[in-house]
Amino acid sequence: MMPGFDFLLQNTPLYPLRFTPVYKNYIWGGTLFRDLFRRKLPDNSGNYAETWEVTDHPHGQSIIQNGSLKGYSLNTLVQQFPKLLFGCNLTEERQPDRFPLILKYLDAQNPLSVQIHPDDQLAEELRLESPGKTEFWIIVAAEPDASLWIGTVKECPKQEVENAIRSGVIQPLLQQIKVQAGDCFFLPPGTLHALGKGILVAEVQTSSDITFRVFDWNRTDKDGKKRELKIEEAIRALPEKCIPVIANSTVTSVSPNCEELVSDEHFIVRRWKLDEALRWSSDNCCHILTVLGGSVILRYECSKSVKEEKLCFGNSILIPAATPHLELIPVNEDAVILDAMPV
């Protein structure tokens, strides 16, 4: 039997938390989590499309895998110790029942469906089980000539896009963009989008699993059935004008080794490129870190002793707001860290 949670927290302050990944097996997935991330997957007979690295959602719950809190869920922390977890992001008006973000990786061996996500207002109107969905993508790896579809080729009124969706010929209106590692895309609700084949992407998103498919390339699953489309819901999610989406349009420089990739009402995402050790001073905010390139040693103090976590390519960790100072030490010269903060 695990020790009482209150007892553990009284005797062990919160520390950087690693979680057991939650894998999703969809028809478009591949084998990059095994081949690039060097992971042992739950079932080597299947292709895995997504790994949810940090999640507090009914469709996937993160379980702590390191330290004295091993075996407890992220939601337990949210419910029992929100101030230690969220710090300055917790206010009287904002008392979340769940962790507000999901960090995941997507391995698109085949194209994803053309899809769209609702905003909070539409999700409430439709009485959906999750709120609206805002996403941010960063390309981690891409095959030569790999591309995605995002936004429209030109500014289009809603009626024109609706007509294309209903007729099943939406693809000519979609903007197709060739991508390479490092490209970033911000996808607010109401953005038509689809990943093309041969792309590995890291995604930061609000904690929602609501997707309205509008086109699925006329393919069928292993049983010969087409996946369900959500045409009427998707049309309601469209903005009055659909526009092109520009890669890297939200990126700004913060310091010589740090870029802010996006700043939204839901999250802030930054990219750190480390060629020397980085002293990380506590800012009383919660952070999710994931390694986009190389590897790092995370060194921190816990219970009056110094501890270390080695984070390799694709590894993720949550830094609670109450975590004291820590240090990120690159193992090689190409260490790249994605840093996502809930707002």
Coordinates of C-alpha atoms in Angstrom, one line a residue, residues 5 16 21 32-33 37 39 41 82 106 108 115 135-136 139 144 201 226-227 242 274 282-283 295 311 316 342-343:
F5 CA -0.5 11.4 0.2
P16 CA 10.3 17.9 -11.1
P21 CA 3.3 8.3 -21.4
L32 CA 8.9 7.0 -34.5
F33 CA 8.3 6.8 -30.8
F37 CA 12.7 8.2 -29.1
R39 CA 11.0 3.7 -26.4
L41 CA 6.0 0.6 -26.6
P82 CA -3.0 23.5 -6.5
L106 CA 2.1 13.2 -33.0
A108 CA 2.0 11.1 -38.8
Q115 CA -10.3 18.9 -39.1
E135 CA -3.2 24.2 -30.3
F136 CA 0.4 25.0 -31.0
I139 CA 7.9 20.3 -36.2
P144 CA 12.0 15.6 -47.4
V201 CA 5.3 17.2 -34.2
K226 CA -15.0 5.2 -43.0
R227 CA -14.4 7.4 -39.9
C242 CA -11.0 32.0 -43.0
L274 CA 21.5 25.3 -24.7
S282 CA 11.9 29.8 -9.7
D283 CA 9.4 32.3 -11.2
S295 CA 19.8 15.6 -24.1
L311 CA 16.2 13.9 -20.2
S316 CA 9.3 15.4 -20.8
P342 CA -0.2 27.6 -18.5
V343 CA -1.4 31.1 -18.2

